Short mmCIF file of C-alpha atoms in Angstrom, two decimals:
data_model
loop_
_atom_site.label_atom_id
_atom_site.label_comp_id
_atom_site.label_asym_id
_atom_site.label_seq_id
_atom_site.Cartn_x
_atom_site.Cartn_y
_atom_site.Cartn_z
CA UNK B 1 -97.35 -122.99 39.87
CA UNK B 2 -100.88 -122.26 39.86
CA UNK B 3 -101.57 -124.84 37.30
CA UNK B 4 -99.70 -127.34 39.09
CA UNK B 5 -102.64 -126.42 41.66
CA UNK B 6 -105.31 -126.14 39.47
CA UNK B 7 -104.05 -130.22 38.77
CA UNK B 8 -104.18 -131.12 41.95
CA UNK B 9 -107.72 -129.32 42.26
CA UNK B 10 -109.61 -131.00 39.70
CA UNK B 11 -107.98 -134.38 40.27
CA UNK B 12 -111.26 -135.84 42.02
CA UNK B 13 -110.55 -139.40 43.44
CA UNK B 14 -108.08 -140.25 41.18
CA UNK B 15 -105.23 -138.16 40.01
CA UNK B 16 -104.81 -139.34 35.70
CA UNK B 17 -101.42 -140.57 34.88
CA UNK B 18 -100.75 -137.31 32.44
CA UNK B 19 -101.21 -134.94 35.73
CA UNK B 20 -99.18 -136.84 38.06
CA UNK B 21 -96.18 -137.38 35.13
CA UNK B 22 -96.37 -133.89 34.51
CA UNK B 23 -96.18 -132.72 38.21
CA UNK B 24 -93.66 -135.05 39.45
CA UNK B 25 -91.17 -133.88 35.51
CA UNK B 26 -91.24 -130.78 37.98
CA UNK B 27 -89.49 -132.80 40.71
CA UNK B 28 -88.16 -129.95 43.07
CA UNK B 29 -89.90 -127.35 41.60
CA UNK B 30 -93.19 -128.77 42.46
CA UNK B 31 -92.31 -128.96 46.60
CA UNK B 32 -93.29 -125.66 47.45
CA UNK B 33 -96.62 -125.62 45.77
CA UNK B 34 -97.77 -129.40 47.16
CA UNK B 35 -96.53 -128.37 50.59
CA UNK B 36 -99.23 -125.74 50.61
CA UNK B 37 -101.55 -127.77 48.90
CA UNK B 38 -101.49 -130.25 51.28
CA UNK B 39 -101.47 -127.97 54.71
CA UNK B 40 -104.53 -126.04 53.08
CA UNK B 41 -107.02 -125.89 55.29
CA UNK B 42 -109.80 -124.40 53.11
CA UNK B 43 -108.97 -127.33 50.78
CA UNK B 44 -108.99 -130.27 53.69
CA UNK B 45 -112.23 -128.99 54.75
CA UNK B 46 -113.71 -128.04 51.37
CA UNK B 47 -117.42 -129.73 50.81
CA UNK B 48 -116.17 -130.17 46.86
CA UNK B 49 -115.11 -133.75 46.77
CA UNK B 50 -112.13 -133.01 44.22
CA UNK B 51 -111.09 -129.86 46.42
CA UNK B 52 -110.90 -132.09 49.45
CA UNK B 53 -108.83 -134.98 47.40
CA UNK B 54 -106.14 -132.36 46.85
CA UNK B 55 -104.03 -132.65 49.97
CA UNK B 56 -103.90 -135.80 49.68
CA UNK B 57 -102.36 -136.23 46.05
CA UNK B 58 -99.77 -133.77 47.42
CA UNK B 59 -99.12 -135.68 50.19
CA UNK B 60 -98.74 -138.75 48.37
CA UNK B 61 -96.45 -136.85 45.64
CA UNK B 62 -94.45 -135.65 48.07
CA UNK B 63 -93.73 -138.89 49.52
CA UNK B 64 -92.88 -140.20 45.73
CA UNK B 65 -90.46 -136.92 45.47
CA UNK B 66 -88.98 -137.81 48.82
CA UNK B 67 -88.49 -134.27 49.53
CA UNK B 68 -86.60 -133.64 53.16
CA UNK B 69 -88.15 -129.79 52.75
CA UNK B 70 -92.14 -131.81 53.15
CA UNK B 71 -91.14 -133.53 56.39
CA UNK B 72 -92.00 -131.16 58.89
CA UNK B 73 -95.33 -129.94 57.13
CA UNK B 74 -96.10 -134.16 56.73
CA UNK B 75 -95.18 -134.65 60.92
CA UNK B 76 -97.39 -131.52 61.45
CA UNK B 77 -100.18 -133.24 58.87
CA UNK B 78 -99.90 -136.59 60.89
CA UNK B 79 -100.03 -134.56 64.64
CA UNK B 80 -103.07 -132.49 62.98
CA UNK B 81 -104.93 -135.49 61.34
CA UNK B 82 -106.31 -138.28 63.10
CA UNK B 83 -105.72 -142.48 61.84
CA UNK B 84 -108.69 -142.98 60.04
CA UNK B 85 -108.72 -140.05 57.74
CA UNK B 86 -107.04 -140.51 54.17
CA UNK B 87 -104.62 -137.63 54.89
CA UNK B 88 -103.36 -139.04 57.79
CA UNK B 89 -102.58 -142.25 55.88
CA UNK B 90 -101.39 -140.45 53.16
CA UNK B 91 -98.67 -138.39 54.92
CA UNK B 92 -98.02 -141.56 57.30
CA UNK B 93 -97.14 -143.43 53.60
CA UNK B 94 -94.69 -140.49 52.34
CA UNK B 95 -92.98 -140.18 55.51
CA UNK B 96 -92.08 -143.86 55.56
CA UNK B 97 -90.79 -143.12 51.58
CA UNK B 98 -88.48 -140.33 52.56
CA UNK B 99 -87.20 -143.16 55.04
CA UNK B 100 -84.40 -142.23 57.74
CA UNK B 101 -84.16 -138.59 57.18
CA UNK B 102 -87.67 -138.36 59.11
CA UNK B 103 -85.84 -139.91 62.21
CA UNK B 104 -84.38 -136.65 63.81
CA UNK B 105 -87.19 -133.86 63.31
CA UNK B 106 -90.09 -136.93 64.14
CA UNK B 107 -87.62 -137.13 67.80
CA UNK B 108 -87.31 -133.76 68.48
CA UNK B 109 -91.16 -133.42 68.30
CA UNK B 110 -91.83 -136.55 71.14
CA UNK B 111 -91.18 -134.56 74.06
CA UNK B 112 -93.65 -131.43 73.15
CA UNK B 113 -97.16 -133.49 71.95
CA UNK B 114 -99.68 -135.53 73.90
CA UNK B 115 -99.74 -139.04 74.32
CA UNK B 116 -101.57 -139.64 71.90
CA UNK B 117 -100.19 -137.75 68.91
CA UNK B 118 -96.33 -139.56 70.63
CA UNK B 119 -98.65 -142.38 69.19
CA UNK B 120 -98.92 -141.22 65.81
CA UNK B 121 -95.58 -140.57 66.05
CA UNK B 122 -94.47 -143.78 66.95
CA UNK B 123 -96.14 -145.24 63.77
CA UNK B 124 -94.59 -143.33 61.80
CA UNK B 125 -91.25 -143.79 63.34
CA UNK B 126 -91.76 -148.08 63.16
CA UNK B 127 -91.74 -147.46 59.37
CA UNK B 128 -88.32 -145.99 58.37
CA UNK B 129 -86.35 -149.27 58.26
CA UNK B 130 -84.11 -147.63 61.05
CA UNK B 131 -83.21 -149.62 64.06
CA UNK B 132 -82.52 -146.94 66.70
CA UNK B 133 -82.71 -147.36 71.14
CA UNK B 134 -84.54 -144.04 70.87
CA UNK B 135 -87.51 -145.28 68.60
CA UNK B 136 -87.87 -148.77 70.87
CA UNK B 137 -88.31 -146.17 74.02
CA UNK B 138 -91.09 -144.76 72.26
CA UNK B 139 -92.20 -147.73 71.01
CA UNK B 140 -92.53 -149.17 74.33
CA UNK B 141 -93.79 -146.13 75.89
CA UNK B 142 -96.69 -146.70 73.55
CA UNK B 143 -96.82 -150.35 74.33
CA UNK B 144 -97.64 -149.36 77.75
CA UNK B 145 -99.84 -146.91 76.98
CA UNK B 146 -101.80 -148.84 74.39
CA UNK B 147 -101.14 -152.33 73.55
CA UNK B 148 -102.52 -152.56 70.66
CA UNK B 149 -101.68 -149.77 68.66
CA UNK B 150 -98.66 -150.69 70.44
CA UNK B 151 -98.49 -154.13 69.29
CA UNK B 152 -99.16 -152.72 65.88
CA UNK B 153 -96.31 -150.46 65.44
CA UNK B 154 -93.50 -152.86 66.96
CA UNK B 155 -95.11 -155.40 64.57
CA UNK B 156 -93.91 -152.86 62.13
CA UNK B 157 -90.68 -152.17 63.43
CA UNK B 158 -89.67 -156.15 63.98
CA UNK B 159 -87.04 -156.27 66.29
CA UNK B 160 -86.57 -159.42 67.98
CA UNK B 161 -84.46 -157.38 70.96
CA UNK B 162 -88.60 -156.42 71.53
CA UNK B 163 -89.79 -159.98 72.46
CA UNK B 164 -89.34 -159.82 76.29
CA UNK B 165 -91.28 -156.07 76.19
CA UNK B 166 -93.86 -157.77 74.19
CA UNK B 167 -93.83 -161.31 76.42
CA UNK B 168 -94.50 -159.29 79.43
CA UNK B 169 -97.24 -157.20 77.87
CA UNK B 170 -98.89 -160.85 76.84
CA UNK B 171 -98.46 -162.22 80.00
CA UNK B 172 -99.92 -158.80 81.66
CA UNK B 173 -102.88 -158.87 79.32
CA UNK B 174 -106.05 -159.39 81.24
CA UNK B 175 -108.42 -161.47 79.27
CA UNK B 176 -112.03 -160.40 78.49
CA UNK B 177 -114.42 -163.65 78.61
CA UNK B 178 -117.44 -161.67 78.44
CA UNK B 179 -116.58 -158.93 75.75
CA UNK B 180 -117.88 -161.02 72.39
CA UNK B 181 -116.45 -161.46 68.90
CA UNK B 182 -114.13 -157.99 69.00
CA UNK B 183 -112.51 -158.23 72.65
CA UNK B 184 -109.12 -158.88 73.13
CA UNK B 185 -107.70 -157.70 70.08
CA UNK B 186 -104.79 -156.31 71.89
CA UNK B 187 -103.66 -159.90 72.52
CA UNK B 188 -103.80 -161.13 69.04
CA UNK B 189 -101.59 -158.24 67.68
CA UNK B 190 -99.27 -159.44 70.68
CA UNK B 191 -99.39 -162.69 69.31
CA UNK B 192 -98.76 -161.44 65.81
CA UNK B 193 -95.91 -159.29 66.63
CA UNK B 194 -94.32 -161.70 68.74
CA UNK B 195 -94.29 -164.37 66.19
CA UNK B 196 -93.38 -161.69 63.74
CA UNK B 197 -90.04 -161.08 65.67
CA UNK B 198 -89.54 -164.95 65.83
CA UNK B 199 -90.56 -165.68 69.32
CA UNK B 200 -92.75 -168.40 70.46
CA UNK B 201 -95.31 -168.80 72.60
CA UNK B 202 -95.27 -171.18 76.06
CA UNK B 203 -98.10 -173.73 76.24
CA UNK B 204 -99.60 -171.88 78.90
CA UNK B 205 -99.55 -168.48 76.47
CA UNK B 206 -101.01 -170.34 73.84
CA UNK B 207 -103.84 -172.13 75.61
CA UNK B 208 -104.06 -167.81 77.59
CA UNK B 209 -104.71 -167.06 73.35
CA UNK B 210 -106.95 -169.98 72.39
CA UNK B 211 -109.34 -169.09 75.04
CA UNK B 212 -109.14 -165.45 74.28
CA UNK B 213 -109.79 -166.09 70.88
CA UNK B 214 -112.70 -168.38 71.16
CA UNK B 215 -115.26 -165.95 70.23
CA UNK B 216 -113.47 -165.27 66.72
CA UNK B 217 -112.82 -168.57 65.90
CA UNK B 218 -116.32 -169.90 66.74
CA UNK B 219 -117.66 -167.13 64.35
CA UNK B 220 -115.16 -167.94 61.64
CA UNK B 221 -116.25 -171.19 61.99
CA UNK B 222 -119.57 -170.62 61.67
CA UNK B 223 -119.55 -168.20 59.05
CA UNK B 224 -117.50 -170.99 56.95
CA UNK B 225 -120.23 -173.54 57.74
CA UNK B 226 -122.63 -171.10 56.16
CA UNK B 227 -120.44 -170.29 52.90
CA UNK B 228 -119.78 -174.09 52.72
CA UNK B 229 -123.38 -175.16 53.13
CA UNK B 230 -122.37 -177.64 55.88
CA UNK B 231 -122.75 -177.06 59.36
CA UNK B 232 -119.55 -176.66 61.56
CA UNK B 233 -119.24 -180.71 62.61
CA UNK B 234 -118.81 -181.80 59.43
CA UNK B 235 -115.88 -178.95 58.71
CA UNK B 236 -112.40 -180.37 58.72
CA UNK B 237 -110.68 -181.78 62.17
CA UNK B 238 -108.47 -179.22 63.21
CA UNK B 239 -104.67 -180.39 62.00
CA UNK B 240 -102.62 -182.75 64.44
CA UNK B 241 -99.32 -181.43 65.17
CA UNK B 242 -97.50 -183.51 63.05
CA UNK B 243 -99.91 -182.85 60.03
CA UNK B 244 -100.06 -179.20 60.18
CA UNK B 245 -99.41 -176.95 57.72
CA UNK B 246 -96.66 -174.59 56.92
CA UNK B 247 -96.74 -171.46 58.28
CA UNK B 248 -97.20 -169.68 54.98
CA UNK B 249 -99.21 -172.42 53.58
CA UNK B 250 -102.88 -172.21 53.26
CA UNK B 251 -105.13 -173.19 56.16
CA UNK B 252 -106.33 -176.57 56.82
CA UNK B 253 -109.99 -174.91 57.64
CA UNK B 254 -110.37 -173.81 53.78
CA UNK B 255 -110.53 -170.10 54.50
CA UNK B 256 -108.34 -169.52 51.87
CA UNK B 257 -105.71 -167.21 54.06
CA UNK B 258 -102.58 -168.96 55.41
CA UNK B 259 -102.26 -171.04 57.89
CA UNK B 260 -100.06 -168.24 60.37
CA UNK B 261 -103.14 -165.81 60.08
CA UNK B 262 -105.54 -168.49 60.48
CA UNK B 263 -105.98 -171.23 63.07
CA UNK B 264 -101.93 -171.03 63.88
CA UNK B 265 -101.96 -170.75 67.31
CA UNK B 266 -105.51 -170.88 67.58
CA UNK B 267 -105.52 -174.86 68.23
CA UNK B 268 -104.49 -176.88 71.45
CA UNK B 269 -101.62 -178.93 71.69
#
Protein backbone atom coordinates (compact mmCIF):
# COMPACT_ATOMS: atom_id res chain seq x y z
CA UNK A 1 0.00 0.00 0.00
CA UNK A 2 2.76 2.32 -0.14
CA UNK A 3 1.78 3.52 -3.50
CA UNK A 4 -1.64 4.01 -2.49
CA UNK A 5 0.36 6.54 -0.11
CA UNK A 6 2.69 7.80 -2.34
CA UNK A 7 -1.02 8.90 -4.27
CA UNK A 8 -2.28 10.45 -1.63
CA UNK A 9 1.23 12.27 -1.11
CA UNK A 10 1.68 13.91 -4.29
CA UNK A 11 -2.01 14.71 -4.75
CA UNK A 12 -1.42 18.59 -3.99
CA UNK A 13 -4.84 20.45 -3.82
CA UNK A 14 -6.55 18.34 -5.94
CA UNK A 15 -6.52 14.62 -6.00
CA UNK A 16 -6.78 13.66 -10.38
CA UNK A 17 -9.65 11.49 -11.20
CA UNK A 18 -7.12 8.41 -12.26
CA UNK A 19 -5.72 8.42 -8.42
CA UNK A 20 -8.91 8.62 -6.69
CA UNK A 21 -10.58 5.72 -9.28
CA UNK A 22 -7.71 3.73 -8.66
CA UNK A 23 -7.71 4.04 -4.80
CA UNK A 24 -11.30 3.77 -4.17
CA UNK A 25 -11.15 0.00 -7.15
CA UNK A 26 -9.28 -0.93 -3.79
CA UNK A 27 -12.46 -0.34 -1.75
CA UNK A 28 -11.64 -2.25 1.58
CA UNK A 29 -8.28 -2.80 0.92
CA UNK A 30 -7.48 0.80 0.86
CA UNK A 31 -9.03 1.46 4.75
CA UNK A 32 -6.11 0.63 6.58
CA UNK A 33 -3.65 2.68 4.67
CA UNK A 34 -6.07 6.10 4.52
CA UNK A 35 -6.77 5.58 8.21
CA UNK A 36 -3.11 6.21 8.84
CA UNK A 37 -2.84 8.63 6.29
CA UNK A 38 -5.23 10.68 7.66
CA UNK A 39 -4.24 10.41 11.64
CA UNK A 40 -0.53 11.21 10.46
CA UNK A 41 0.67 13.72 12.30
CA UNK A 42 3.99 14.37 10.47
CA UNK A 43 1.74 14.67 7.38
CA UNK A 44 -1.06 17.21 9.07
CA UNK A 45 1.71 19.31 10.14
CA UNK A 46 4.05 18.92 7.16
CA UNK A 47 5.20 22.56 5.64
CA UNK A 48 4.92 20.66 1.95
CA UNK A 49 1.57 21.81 0.75
CA UNK A 50 0.80 18.33 -1.05
CA UNK A 51 2.07 16.43 2.20
CA UNK A 52 -0.36 18.43 4.27
CA UNK A 53 -3.40 17.84 1.60
CA UNK A 54 -3.00 14.13 2.29
CA UNK A 55 -5.18 13.59 5.32
CA UNK A 56 -7.58 15.17 3.97
CA UNK A 57 -8.11 13.12 0.61
CA UNK A 58 -8.16 10.16 3.02
CA UNK A 59 -10.58 11.56 5.01
CA UNK A 60 -12.75 12.44 2.30
CA UNK A 61 -12.18 8.78 0.66
CA UNK A 62 -13.04 7.30 3.56
CA UNK A 63 -16.22 8.99 3.87
CA UNK A 64 -16.95 7.92 -0.02
CA UNK A 65 -15.94 4.14 1.14
CA UNK A 66 -18.23 4.50 4.11
CA UNK A 67 -16.02 2.35 6.06
CA UNK A 68 -17.48 1.63 9.87
CA UNK A 69 -13.53 0.55 10.65
CA UNK A 70 -12.64 4.88 9.89
CA UNK A 71 -15.22 6.04 12.41
CA UNK A 72 -13.43 6.13 15.47
CA UNK A 73 -10.06 7.50 13.89
CA UNK A 74 -12.67 10.34 11.97
CA UNK A 75 -14.48 11.16 15.80
CA UNK A 76 -10.85 11.27 17.14
CA UNK A 77 -9.88 13.61 13.83
CA UNK A 78 -12.98 15.88 14.58
CA UNK A 79 -12.16 15.96 18.76
CA UNK A 80 -8.35 16.66 17.60
CA UNK A 81 -9.11 19.28 14.83
CA UNK A 82 -10.72 22.44 15.35
CA UNK A 83 -13.98 23.95 12.78
CA UNK A 84 -12.13 25.99 10.61
CA UNK A 85 -9.43 23.68 9.47
CA UNK A 86 -10.09 21.58 6.17
CA UNK A 87 -9.58 18.31 8.11
CA UNK A 88 -12.03 18.99 10.46
CA UNK A 89 -14.54 19.61 7.65
CA UNK A 90 -13.36 16.87 5.87
CA UNK A 91 -13.87 14.15 8.53
CA UNK A 92 -17.17 16.13 9.72
CA UNK A 93 -18.36 15.39 5.72
CA UNK A 94 -17.41 11.46 5.84
CA UNK A 95 -18.90 10.92 9.08
CA UNK A 96 -22.24 12.30 7.95
CA UNK A 97 -21.67 9.69 4.64
CA UNK A 98 -21.21 6.64 6.78
CA UNK A 99 -24.66 7.98 8.25
CA UNK A 100 -26.26 6.11 11.40
CA UNK A 101 -23.56 3.71 12.16
CA UNK A 102 -21.59 6.88 13.65
CA UNK A 103 -24.54 7.26 16.20
CA UNK A 104 -23.33 4.79 18.99
CA UNK A 105 -19.38 5.25 19.18
CA UNK A 106 -20.05 9.45 18.57
CA UNK A 107 -22.50 8.76 22.18
CA UNK A 108 -20.29 6.84 24.01
CA UNK A 109 -17.59 9.57 23.54
CA UNK A 110 -20.12 12.69 25.03
CA UNK A 111 -19.63 11.95 28.51
CA UNK A 112 -15.55 11.83 28.47
CA UNK A 113 -14.65 15.34 26.26
CA UNK A 114 -15.02 19.01 27.09
CA UNK A 115 -17.71 21.14 26.25
CA UNK A 116 -16.52 22.17 23.59
CA UNK A 117 -15.34 19.16 21.61
CA UNK A 118 -19.47 17.70 23.01
CA UNK A 119 -19.84 20.63 20.44
CA UNK A 120 -18.10 19.18 17.66
CA UNK A 121 -19.75 16.31 18.48
CA UNK A 122 -23.05 17.52 18.33
CA UNK A 123 -22.44 18.67 14.67
CA UNK A 124 -21.57 15.81 13.67
CA UNK A 125 -24.32 13.95 15.31
CA UNK A 126 -27.20 16.69 13.60
CA UNK A 127 -25.96 15.19 10.28
CA UNK A 128 -26.78 11.43 10.24
CA UNK A 129 -30.46 11.71 9.21
CA UNK A 130 -31.20 9.89 12.63
CA UNK A 131 -33.88 11.21 14.85
CA UNK A 132 -32.83 9.97 18.31
CA UNK A 133 -33.96 11.68 22.28
CA UNK A 134 -30.26 11.16 22.98
CA UNK A 135 -28.86 13.47 20.11
CA UNK A 136 -31.74 16.38 20.97
CA UNK A 137 -30.16 16.20 24.76
CA UNK A 138 -27.00 17.04 23.31
CA UNK A 139 -28.28 19.19 20.99
CA UNK A 140 -29.84 21.25 23.54
CA UNK A 141 -27.09 20.98 25.91
CA UNK A 142 -25.22 22.84 23.22
CA UNK A 143 -28.05 25.22 22.65
CA UNK A 144 -27.50 26.32 26.10
CA UNK A 145 -24.12 26.43 25.99
CA UNK A 146 -23.81 28.24 22.70
CA UNK A 147 -26.68 29.43 20.77
CA UNK A 148 -25.39 29.76 17.85
CA UNK A 149 -23.40 26.95 17.04
CA UNK A 150 -26.35 25.67 18.71
CA UNK A 151 -28.81 27.11 16.47
CA UNK A 152 -26.62 25.82 13.71
CA UNK A 153 -26.61 22.22 14.40
CA UNK A 154 -30.49 21.85 15.28
CA UNK A 155 -30.90 23.79 12.00
CA UNK A 156 -29.24 20.72 10.75
CA UNK A 157 -31.00 18.22 12.55
CA UNK A 158 -34.74 19.83 11.79
CA UNK A 159 -36.96 18.55 14.19
CA UNK A 160 -39.97 20.46 14.72
CA UNK A 161 -40.37 18.59 18.44
CA UNK A 162 -37.17 21.42 18.85
CA UNK A 163 -39.31 24.61 18.34
CA UNK A 164 -40.26 25.31 22.02
CA UNK A 165 -36.20 24.69 23.02
CA UNK A 166 -35.46 27.03 20.28
CA UNK A 167 -38.61 29.66 21.13
CA UNK A 168 -37.28 29.94 24.56
CA UNK A 169 -33.68 30.43 23.53
CA UNK A 170 -35.18 33.44 21.13
CA UNK A 171 -37.14 34.82 23.64
CA UNK A 172 -33.99 34.54 26.21
CA UNK A 173 -31.71 36.16 23.69
CA UNK A 174 -30.52 39.47 24.94
CA UNK A 175 -30.20 41.88 22.13
CA UNK A 176 -26.97 43.84 21.38
CA UNK A 177 -27.95 47.54 20.09
CA UNK A 178 -24.54 48.72 20.29
CA UNK A 179 -22.46 45.72 18.83
CA UNK A 180 -22.52 46.88 14.83
CA UNK A 181 -23.03 44.98 11.59
CA UNK A 182 -21.89 41.27 13.14
CA UNK A 183 -23.83 41.25 16.64
CA UNK A 184 -26.54 39.14 17.23
CA UNK A 185 -25.90 36.46 14.96
CA UNK A 186 -27.06 33.98 17.44
CA UNK A 187 -30.59 35.30 16.91
CA UNK A 188 -30.71 35.06 13.23
CA UNK A 189 -29.64 31.32 13.20
CA UNK A 190 -32.60 31.10 15.84
CA UNK A 191 -34.69 32.60 13.42
CA UNK A 192 -33.42 30.36 10.66
CA UNK A 193 -33.76 27.20 12.48
CA UNK A 194 -37.00 27.95 13.79
CA UNK A 195 -38.50 28.66 10.49
CA UNK A 196 -36.55 25.72 9.24
CA UNK A 197 -38.57 23.38 11.61
CA UNK A 198 -41.83 25.20 10.48
CA UNK A 199 -42.47 27.44 13.36
CA UNK A 200 -43.39 31.01 13.24
CA UNK A 201 -42.53 33.84 14.81
CA UNK A 202 -45.06 36.18 17.21
CA UNK A 203 -45.25 39.85 16.18
CA UNK A 204 -43.47 40.78 19.13
CA UNK A 205 -40.44 38.11 18.06
CA UNK A 206 -40.38 39.49 14.80
CA UNK A 207 -40.33 43.20 15.52
CA UNK A 208 -37.35 41.56 18.83
CA UNK A 209 -35.50 40.37 15.08
CA UNK A 210 -36.10 43.44 12.93
CA UNK A 211 -34.48 45.59 15.44
CA UNK A 212 -31.71 43.17 16.02
CA UNK A 213 -31.08 43.01 12.55
CA UNK A 214 -31.05 46.63 11.71
CA UNK A 215 -27.43 46.97 11.40
CA UNK A 216 -27.31 44.15 8.57
CA UNK A 217 -30.03 45.25 6.73
CA UNK A 218 -29.02 48.95 6.66
CA UNK A 219 -25.60 47.72 5.25
CA UNK A 220 -27.21 45.43 2.72
CA UNK A 221 -29.05 48.19 1.79
CA UNK A 222 -26.48 50.34 1.33
CA UNK A 223 -24.13 48.20 -0.26
CA UNK A 224 -27.07 47.54 -2.97
CA UNK A 225 -27.46 51.31 -3.42
CA UNK A 226 -23.79 51.32 -4.31
CA UNK A 227 -23.87 48.20 -6.82
CA UNK A 228 -27.11 49.77 -8.23
CA UNK A 229 -25.75 53.27 -8.61
CA UNK A 230 -28.82 54.70 -6.80
CA UNK A 231 -28.87 55.71 -3.40
CA UNK A 232 -31.02 53.68 -0.87
CA UNK A 233 -34.47 56.02 -1.26
CA UNK A 234 -34.91 55.34 -4.55
CA UNK A 235 -34.45 51.26 -3.91
CA UNK A 236 -37.69 49.38 -4.01
CA UNK A 237 -40.54 49.86 -1.10
CA UNK A 238 -40.21 47.04 1.00
CA UNK A 239 -43.21 44.39 -0.12
CA UNK A 240 -46.77 44.86 1.57
CA UNK A 241 -47.99 41.79 3.07
CA UNK A 242 -50.26 40.91 0.57
CA UNK A 243 -47.63 41.50 -2.28
CA UNK A 244 -44.82 39.62 -0.89
CA UNK A 245 -43.02 37.12 -2.33
CA UNK A 246 -42.80 33.43 -1.95
CA UNK A 247 -40.67 32.15 0.39
CA UNK A 248 -38.36 30.52 -2.12
CA UNK A 249 -38.88 33.18 -4.59
CA UNK A 250 -36.37 35.81 -5.22
CA UNK A 251 -36.29 38.97 -3.10
CA UNK A 252 -38.23 41.98 -3.80
CA UNK A 253 -34.87 44.13 -2.85
CA UNK A 254 -32.99 42.65 -6.11
CA UNK A 255 -30.26 40.92 -4.17
CA UNK A 256 -30.64 38.11 -6.18
CA UNK A 257 -31.00 35.44 -3.05
CA UNK A 258 -34.55 34.41 -2.05
CA UNK A 259 -36.83 36.07 -0.43
CA UNK A 260 -36.61 33.54 3.09
CA UNK A 261 -32.80 34.48 3.33
CA UNK A 262 -33.39 37.95 2.50
CA UNK A 263 -35.72 40.60 3.91
CA UNK A 264 -38.27 37.60 5.19
CA UNK A 265 -38.75 38.49 8.48
CA UNK A 266 -36.68 41.39 8.29
CA UNK A 267 -39.81 43.82 7.51
CA UNK A 268 -42.64 45.11 9.93
CA UNK A 269 -46.02 44.11 9.75
Amino acid sequence: MNDLRQLLCDASNQLSMHARGAILAEGRDAVATLIDVMLDEHLQRSEDDAESMAPIHAARLLGELRADSAIPGLLATLLKMEPGYILWDAALFALEAIGARVLEPALALVPDVTAEQRGYLASALARLNVRDPRILTLLFDDLRRDPLHGAMCLGQYRDPTALPELLATFDAFQVDSGGGMFANQALVELHATIEDCGGVLTPAQQAKYFAATSPQRKFRDELLGLTTGRPTSSLPAPARAKDRPGRNDPCWCGSGRKYKKCHLGHEPG
